[in-house]
Amino acid sequence: MSRAARPLTSFVAVAAVALLLAGCSSTQVKPDSDYAGEPKGVQAPASSAGGASWATWLQNGKQFGIVIYGSSTCPPTVQSVKVIADNQLEATLSPASGGICSADLAPHTTVFTRPSGVTTTSDVTVKLPDATLTIPPVRG
């Protein structure tokens, strides 16, 4: 191998390892719980009027909840959340349950433990398949 090719080969190898490590470093988080309704003791934002999804910190930032509106008999739930950055999450919804669903619009909350490294001191965005939600910083 020529001397000129060695640095290029080394650079390519380092870049490939960095890409692999970056892909492995994102954390996939499963929910702690989910339940019908909105989180107790948390006021829904005005933007949720009309059934818009929203997210909030719970237990002073130890957990967060994602509220999605849908059928009360076939509620939409979040299957997992992937950490993209310290202020960015990406949610995967659970597959539809199938069967007959009521045509009402009811809130359903999915709760997660905050992954280590995710900030509570600035906005955190949560990307859903059809919306992007913002969790404001924890106050106090």
Short mmCIF file of N, CA and C in Angstrom, two decimals:
data_model
loop_
_atom_site.label_atom_id
_atom_site.label_comp_id
_atom_site.label_asym_id
_atom_site.label_seq_id
_atom_site.Cartn_x
_atom_site.Cartn_y
_atom_site.Cartn_z
N MET A 1 0.85 -1.17 0.00
CA MET A 1 0.00 0.00 0.00
C MET A 1 0.89 1.23 0.00
N SER A 2 0.55 2.21 -0.80
CA SER A 2 1.37 3.42 -0.89
C SER A 2 1.18 4.27 0.35
N ARG A 3 2.15 5.15 0.60
CA ARG A 3 2.08 6.04 1.76
C ARG A 3 0.88 6.96 1.68
N ALA A 4 0.53 7.39 0.49
CA ALA A 4 -0.61 8.31 0.32
C ALA A 4 -1.92 7.61 0.64
N ALA A 5 -2.01 6.32 0.39
CA ALA A 5 -3.26 5.57 0.61
C ALA A 5 -3.47 5.28 2.10
N ARG A 6 -2.40 5.18 2.89
CA ARG A 6 -2.53 4.84 4.31
C ARG A 6 -3.38 5.84 5.10
N PRO A 7 -3.10 7.16 5.00
CA PRO A 7 -3.93 8.10 5.76
C PRO A 7 -5.41 8.04 5.34
N LEU A 8 -5.67 7.87 4.05
CA LEU A 8 -7.04 7.79 3.58
C LEU A 8 -7.73 6.55 4.13
N THR A 9 -7.02 5.42 4.12
CA THR A 9 -7.56 4.17 4.65
C THR A 9 -7.84 4.32 6.15
N SER A 10 -6.91 4.93 6.87
CA SER A 10 -7.10 5.14 8.31
C SER A 10 -8.30 6.04 8.57
N PHE A 11 -8.42 7.10 7.78
CA PHE A 11 -9.55 8.01 7.94
C PHE A 11 -10.88 7.29 7.71
N VAL A 12 -10.95 6.49 6.67
CA VAL A 12 -12.17 5.75 6.36
C VAL A 12 -12.51 4.78 7.48
N ALA A 13 -11.51 4.10 8.01
CA ALA A 13 -11.74 3.15 9.11
C ALA A 13 -12.25 3.87 10.36
N VAL A 14 -11.63 4.99 10.70
CA VAL A 14 -12.06 5.76 11.87
C VAL A 14 -13.49 6.27 11.65
N ALA A 15 -13.80 6.76 10.48
CA ALA A 15 -15.15 7.26 10.19
C ALA A 15 -16.17 6.14 10.28
N ALA A 16 -15.84 4.96 9.80
CA ALA A 16 -16.77 3.83 9.86
C ALA A 16 -17.04 3.43 11.32
N VAL A 17 -15.99 3.37 12.13
CA VAL A 17 -16.16 3.03 13.55
C VAL A 17 -17.01 4.10 14.24
N ALA A 18 -16.76 5.36 13.94
CA ALA A 18 -17.54 6.44 14.56
C ALA A 18 -19.02 6.32 14.20
N LEU A 19 -19.31 6.01 12.94
CA LEU A 19 -20.71 5.84 12.53
C LEU A 19 -21.36 4.66 13.23
N LEU A 20 -20.63 3.57 13.36
CA LEU A 20 -21.17 2.40 14.06
C LEU A 20 -21.45 2.73 15.52
N LEU A 21 -20.51 3.40 16.18
CA LEU A 21 -20.70 3.76 17.58
C LEU A 21 -21.85 4.74 17.74
N ALA A 22 -21.99 5.67 16.82
CA ALA A 22 -23.10 6.63 16.90
C ALA A 22 -24.43 5.91 16.77
N GLY A 23 -24.49 4.94 15.90
CA GLY A 23 -25.72 4.18 15.73
C GLY A 23 -26.04 3.35 16.95
N CYS A 24 -25.03 2.87 17.66
CA CYS A 24 -25.24 2.03 18.84
C CYS A 24 -25.49 2.87 20.09
N SER A 25 -25.12 4.15 20.04
CA SER A 25 -25.22 4.96 21.25
C SER A 25 -26.63 5.44 21.53
N SER A 26 -27.53 5.38 20.58
CA SER A 26 -28.89 5.82 20.86
C SER A 26 -29.57 4.79 21.74
N THR A 27 -30.25 5.27 22.75
CA THR A 27 -30.89 4.41 23.74
C THR A 27 -32.36 4.24 23.42
N GLN A 28 -32.83 3.01 23.40
CA GLN A 28 -34.24 2.69 23.20
C GLN A 28 -34.84 2.46 24.59
N VAL A 29 -35.92 3.17 24.92
CA VAL A 29 -36.53 3.09 26.24
C VAL A 29 -37.95 2.56 26.12
N LYS A 30 -38.27 1.59 26.95
CA LYS A 30 -39.62 1.01 27.00
C LYS A 30 -40.42 1.75 28.07
N PRO A 31 -41.76 1.79 27.94
CA PRO A 31 -42.57 2.50 28.92
C PRO A 31 -42.61 1.83 30.30
N ASP A 32 -42.78 2.65 31.32
CA ASP A 32 -42.98 2.16 32.68
C ASP A 32 -44.44 1.77 32.88
N SER A 33 -45.33 2.57 32.31
CA SER A 33 -46.77 2.31 32.45
C SER A 33 -47.54 3.10 31.41
N ASP A 34 -48.79 2.74 31.24
CA ASP A 34 -49.70 3.56 30.44
C ASP A 34 -51.10 3.40 31.01
N TYR A 35 -51.89 4.44 30.84
CA TYR A 35 -53.23 4.44 31.43
C TYR A 35 -54.14 5.41 30.69
N ALA A 36 -55.43 5.17 30.85
CA ALA A 36 -56.43 6.05 30.25
C ALA A 36 -56.42 7.38 31.00
N GLY A 37 -56.60 8.46 30.26
CA GLY A 37 -56.66 9.79 30.86
C GLY A 37 -55.34 10.53 30.77
N GLU A 38 -55.36 11.74 31.33
CA GLU A 38 -54.17 12.58 31.38
C GLU A 38 -53.45 12.36 32.71
N PRO A 39 -52.19 12.76 32.81
CA PRO A 39 -51.47 12.60 34.08
C PRO A 39 -52.15 13.40 35.19
N LYS A 40 -52.27 12.78 36.35
CA LYS A 40 -52.87 13.44 37.52
C LYS A 40 -51.98 14.58 38.00
N GLY A 41 -52.60 15.70 38.34
CA GLY A 41 -51.88 16.83 38.88
C GLY A 41 -51.15 17.68 37.86
N VAL A 42 -51.34 17.40 36.59
CA VAL A 42 -50.67 18.16 35.53
C VAL A 42 -51.74 18.81 34.68
N GLN A 43 -51.62 20.11 34.49
CA GLN A 43 -52.59 20.81 33.65
C GLN A 43 -52.20 20.68 32.19
N ALA A 44 -53.15 20.21 31.38
CA ALA A 44 -52.90 20.07 29.94
C ALA A 44 -52.66 21.45 29.33
N PRO A 45 -51.74 21.54 28.39
CA PRO A 45 -51.51 22.84 27.75
C PRO A 45 -52.70 23.23 26.88
N ALA A 46 -52.84 24.52 26.65
CA ALA A 46 -53.94 25.01 25.80
C ALA A 46 -53.87 24.40 24.41
N SER A 47 -52.68 24.06 23.96
CA SER A 47 -52.51 23.49 22.62
C SER A 47 -53.15 22.11 22.48
N SER A 48 -53.49 21.46 23.60
CA SER A 48 -54.10 20.13 23.53
C SER A 48 -55.60 20.18 23.28
N ALA A 49 -56.18 21.37 23.32
CA ALA A 49 -57.61 21.50 23.04
C ALA A 49 -57.89 20.94 21.66
N GLY A 50 -58.94 20.16 21.56
CA GLY A 50 -59.28 19.56 20.28
C GLY A 50 -58.58 18.23 20.03
N GLY A 51 -57.84 17.74 21.03
CA GLY A 51 -57.24 16.42 20.91
C GLY A 51 -55.83 16.37 20.39
N ALA A 52 -55.07 17.46 20.51
CA ALA A 52 -53.68 17.45 20.08
C ALA A 52 -52.81 16.76 21.14
N SER A 53 -51.89 15.93 20.70
CA SER A 53 -50.97 15.23 21.61
C SER A 53 -50.09 16.24 22.34
N TRP A 54 -49.61 15.84 23.52
CA TRP A 54 -48.69 16.68 24.29
C TRP A 54 -47.83 15.81 25.19
N ALA A 55 -46.78 16.40 25.74
CA ALA A 55 -45.87 15.67 26.63
C ALA A 55 -45.49 16.57 27.79
N THR A 56 -45.16 15.94 28.92
CA THR A 56 -44.83 16.70 30.13
C THR A 56 -43.87 15.92 31.01
N TRP A 57 -43.11 16.66 31.82
CA TRP A 57 -42.29 16.02 32.85
C TRP A 57 -43.19 15.59 33.99
N LEU A 58 -42.85 14.49 34.62
CA LEU A 58 -43.55 13.99 35.80
C LEU A 58 -42.52 13.76 36.90
N GLN A 59 -42.95 13.79 38.13
CA GLN A 59 -42.07 13.55 39.29
C GLN A 59 -40.81 14.41 39.22
N ASN A 60 -41.01 15.70 38.93
CA ASN A 60 -39.92 16.68 38.88
C ASN A 60 -38.79 16.28 37.93
N GLY A 61 -39.16 15.67 36.80
CA GLY A 61 -38.18 15.34 35.78
C GLY A 61 -37.64 13.92 35.84
N LYS A 62 -38.07 13.14 36.82
CA LYS A 62 -37.61 11.74 36.88
C LYS A 62 -38.29 10.90 35.80
N GLN A 63 -39.48 11.31 35.42
CA GLN A 63 -40.24 10.63 34.38
C GLN A 63 -40.83 11.67 33.43
N PHE A 64 -41.32 11.19 32.29
CA PHE A 64 -42.09 12.05 31.41
C PHE A 64 -43.26 11.24 30.87
N GLY A 65 -44.33 11.95 30.53
CA GLY A 65 -45.51 11.31 29.98
C GLY A 65 -45.82 11.87 28.61
N ILE A 66 -46.28 10.99 27.73
CA ILE A 66 -46.73 11.39 26.40
C ILE A 66 -48.22 11.09 26.34
N VAL A 67 -49.01 12.12 26.07
CA VAL A 67 -50.46 12.00 26.01
C VAL A 67 -50.90 12.04 24.55
N ILE A 68 -51.60 10.99 24.14
CA ILE A 68 -52.10 10.90 22.77
C ILE A 68 -53.60 10.67 22.84
N TYR A 69 -54.34 11.35 21.98
CA TYR A 69 -55.80 11.22 21.95
C TYR A 69 -56.19 10.24 20.85
N GLY A 70 -57.19 9.43 21.16
CA GLY A 70 -57.69 8.47 20.18
C GLY A 70 -58.88 7.74 20.77
N SER A 71 -59.25 6.65 20.18
CA SER A 71 -60.38 5.85 20.62
C SER A 71 -60.17 5.36 22.05
N SER A 72 -61.22 5.44 22.88
CA SER A 72 -61.08 4.97 24.25
C SER A 72 -61.07 3.44 24.33
N THR A 73 -61.61 2.76 23.33
CA THR A 73 -61.61 1.30 23.35
C THR A 73 -60.37 0.70 22.66
N CYS A 74 -59.71 1.48 21.85
CA CYS A 74 -58.46 1.06 21.18
C CYS A 74 -57.46 2.20 21.33
N PRO A 75 -57.00 2.46 22.56
CA PRO A 75 -56.18 3.65 22.79
C PRO A 75 -54.82 3.60 22.11
N PRO A 76 -54.39 4.74 21.59
CA PRO A 76 -53.04 4.81 21.01
C PRO A 76 -52.02 4.83 22.15
N THR A 77 -50.98 4.06 22.02
CA THR A 77 -49.93 4.03 23.04
C THR A 77 -48.56 4.14 22.37
N VAL A 78 -47.59 4.54 23.16
CA VAL A 78 -46.22 4.64 22.68
C VAL A 78 -45.49 3.36 23.06
N GLN A 79 -44.93 2.70 22.08
CA GLN A 79 -44.24 1.42 22.28
C GLN A 79 -42.85 1.61 22.87
N SER A 80 -42.14 2.64 22.39
CA SER A 80 -40.79 2.91 22.87
C SER A 80 -40.39 4.32 22.47
N VAL A 81 -39.33 4.79 23.12
CA VAL A 81 -38.76 6.10 22.81
C VAL A 81 -37.27 5.90 22.61
N LYS A 82 -36.76 6.52 21.58
CA LYS A 82 -35.32 6.44 21.27
C LYS A 82 -34.69 7.79 21.55
N VAL A 83 -33.56 7.79 22.23
CA VAL A 83 -32.82 9.02 22.51
C VAL A 83 -31.98 9.35 21.29
N ILE A 84 -32.24 10.51 20.71
CA ILE A 84 -31.48 10.98 19.55
C ILE A 84 -30.36 11.92 20.02
N ALA A 85 -30.67 12.77 20.97
CA ALA A 85 -29.71 13.72 21.55
C ALA A 85 -30.18 14.03 22.96
N ASP A 86 -29.41 14.83 23.71
CA ASP A 86 -29.80 15.13 25.09
C ASP A 86 -31.09 15.93 25.18
N ASN A 87 -31.55 16.49 24.06
CA ASN A 87 -32.80 17.26 24.06
C ASN A 87 -33.74 16.81 22.93
N GLN A 88 -33.56 15.59 22.46
CA GLN A 88 -34.38 15.12 21.35
C GLN A 88 -34.68 13.63 21.49
N LEU A 89 -35.99 13.29 21.44
CA LEU A 89 -36.45 11.91 21.53
C LEU A 89 -37.30 11.59 20.31
N GLU A 90 -37.35 10.32 19.95
CA GLU A 90 -38.19 9.88 18.84
C GLU A 90 -39.05 8.72 19.34
N ALA A 91 -40.37 8.87 19.24
CA ALA A 91 -41.30 7.88 19.75
C ALA A 91 -41.80 6.96 18.65
N THR A 92 -41.95 5.68 19.00
CA THR A 92 -42.55 4.69 18.11
C THR A 92 -43.88 4.27 18.72
N LEU A 93 -44.95 4.38 17.94
CA LEU A 93 -46.27 4.02 18.44
C LEU A 93 -46.46 2.51 18.36
N SER A 94 -47.27 1.98 19.27
CA SER A 94 -47.62 0.57 19.24
C SER A 94 -48.53 0.32 18.05
N PRO A 95 -48.46 -0.88 17.49
CA PRO A 95 -49.36 -1.19 16.37
C PRO A 95 -50.82 -1.11 16.81
N ALA A 96 -51.69 -0.75 15.88
CA ALA A 96 -53.12 -0.68 16.17
C ALA A 96 -53.61 -2.05 16.62
N SER A 97 -54.54 -2.04 17.57
CA SER A 97 -55.01 -3.29 18.15
C SER A 97 -55.91 -4.10 17.23
N GLY A 98 -56.47 -3.47 16.22
CA GLY A 98 -57.42 -4.16 15.35
C GLY A 98 -58.76 -4.27 16.07
N GLY A 99 -59.70 -4.87 15.47
CA GLY A 99 -61.00 -4.99 16.11
C GLY A 99 -61.83 -3.74 15.93
N ILE A 100 -62.94 -3.70 16.64
CA ILE A 100 -63.86 -2.58 16.54
C ILE A 100 -63.50 -1.55 17.60
N CYS A 101 -63.30 -0.30 17.16
CA CYS A 101 -62.93 0.78 18.06
C CYS A 101 -64.03 1.83 18.08
N SER A 102 -64.24 2.42 19.25
CA SER A 102 -65.23 3.49 19.35
C SER A 102 -64.71 4.73 18.64
N ALA A 103 -65.64 5.58 18.21
CA ALA A 103 -65.28 6.78 17.45
C ALA A 103 -65.18 8.01 18.35
N ASP A 104 -64.88 7.80 19.62
CA ASP A 104 -64.71 8.93 20.52
C ASP A 104 -63.25 9.39 20.52
N LEU A 105 -62.98 10.47 21.22
CA LEU A 105 -61.64 11.01 21.29
C LEU A 105 -61.29 11.15 22.77
N ALA A 106 -60.43 10.27 23.27
CA ALA A 106 -60.07 10.26 24.68
C ALA A 106 -58.55 10.27 24.84
N PRO A 107 -58.04 10.91 25.92
CA PRO A 107 -56.60 10.93 26.14
C PRO A 107 -56.10 9.60 26.72
N HIS A 108 -54.89 9.26 26.38
CA HIS A 108 -54.21 8.08 26.93
C HIS A 108 -52.76 8.47 27.17
N THR A 109 -52.24 8.17 28.36
CA THR A 109 -50.89 8.57 28.75
C THR A 109 -49.95 7.38 28.81
N THR A 110 -48.77 7.52 28.24
CA THR A 110 -47.71 6.53 28.36
C THR A 110 -46.57 7.20 29.12
N VAL A 111 -46.07 6.53 30.17
CA VAL A 111 -45.07 7.10 31.07
C VAL A 111 -43.74 6.38 30.91
N PHE A 112 -42.66 7.16 30.87
CA PHE A 112 -41.30 6.64 30.74
C PHE A 112 -40.42 7.22 31.84
N THR A 113 -39.42 6.47 32.27
CA THR A 113 -38.36 7.02 33.12
C THR A 113 -37.44 7.82 32.22
N ARG A 114 -37.05 9.00 32.67
CA ARG A 114 -36.14 9.84 31.88
C ARG A 114 -34.80 9.13 31.72
N PRO A 115 -34.38 8.90 30.48
CA PRO A 115 -33.08 8.26 30.26
C PRO A 115 -31.95 9.17 30.75
N SER A 116 -30.89 8.56 31.27
CA SER A 116 -29.74 9.35 31.72
C SER A 116 -29.19 10.12 30.53
N GLY A 117 -28.78 11.33 30.79
CA GLY A 117 -28.23 12.18 29.74
C GLY A 117 -29.25 13.08 29.07
N VAL A 118 -30.54 12.81 29.26
CA VAL A 118 -31.57 13.67 28.67
C VAL A 118 -31.77 14.85 29.62
N THR A 119 -31.69 16.04 29.09
CA THR A 119 -31.76 17.26 29.89
C THR A 119 -33.17 17.55 30.40
N THR A 120 -33.24 18.22 31.53
CA THR A 120 -34.52 18.75 32.02
C THR A 120 -34.44 20.26 32.15
N THR A 121 -33.30 20.85 31.76
CA THR A 121 -33.10 22.28 31.94
C THR A 121 -33.38 23.11 30.69
N SER A 122 -33.69 22.44 29.58
CA SER A 122 -34.08 23.14 28.36
C SER A 122 -35.17 22.33 27.68
N ASP A 123 -35.78 22.90 26.65
CA ASP A 123 -36.82 22.19 25.91
C ASP A 123 -36.30 20.85 25.40
N VAL A 124 -37.17 19.85 25.45
CA VAL A 124 -36.89 18.54 24.86
C VAL A 124 -37.97 18.27 23.83
N THR A 125 -37.58 17.92 22.62
CA THR A 125 -38.58 17.62 21.59
C THR A 125 -38.79 16.11 21.53
N VAL A 126 -40.04 15.73 21.29
CA VAL A 126 -40.43 14.33 21.14
C VAL A 126 -41.08 14.22 19.77
N LYS A 127 -40.43 13.50 18.87
CA LYS A 127 -40.96 13.35 17.51
C LYS A 127 -41.86 12.12 17.46
N LEU A 128 -43.12 12.36 17.11
CA LEU A 128 -44.09 11.31 16.85
C LEU A 128 -44.19 11.14 15.34
N PRO A 129 -44.83 10.07 14.86
CA PRO A 129 -44.96 9.92 13.41
C PRO A 129 -45.67 11.09 12.73
N ASP A 130 -46.62 11.73 13.42
CA ASP A 130 -47.39 12.80 12.78
C ASP A 130 -47.31 14.15 13.48
N ALA A 131 -46.42 14.28 14.46
CA ALA A 131 -46.31 15.55 15.19
C ALA A 131 -44.97 15.59 15.93
N THR A 132 -44.56 16.79 16.30
CA THR A 132 -43.41 16.97 17.17
C THR A 132 -43.88 17.72 18.40
N LEU A 133 -43.63 17.14 19.57
CA LEU A 133 -44.06 17.72 20.83
C LEU A 133 -42.86 18.36 21.52
N THR A 134 -43.13 19.33 22.38
CA THR A 134 -42.06 19.98 23.14
C THR A 134 -42.37 19.85 24.63
N ILE A 135 -41.40 19.34 25.38
CA ILE A 135 -41.51 19.31 26.84
C ILE A 135 -40.69 20.48 27.35
N PRO A 136 -41.36 21.45 27.99
CA PRO A 136 -40.61 22.59 28.51
C PRO A 136 -39.70 22.17 29.66
N PRO A 137 -38.71 22.99 30.03
CA PRO A 137 -37.82 22.64 31.13
C PRO A 137 -38.56 22.47 32.45
N VAL A 138 -37.98 21.68 33.34
CA VAL A 138 -38.54 21.53 34.69
C VAL A 138 -38.36 22.85 35.41
N ARG A 139 -39.40 23.29 36.07
CA ARG A 139 -39.34 24.56 36.81
C ARG A 139 -38.91 24.29 38.24
N GLY A 140 -38.15 25.26 38.78
CA GLY A 140 -37.80 25.18 40.20
C GLY A 140 -36.53 24.53 40.39
#
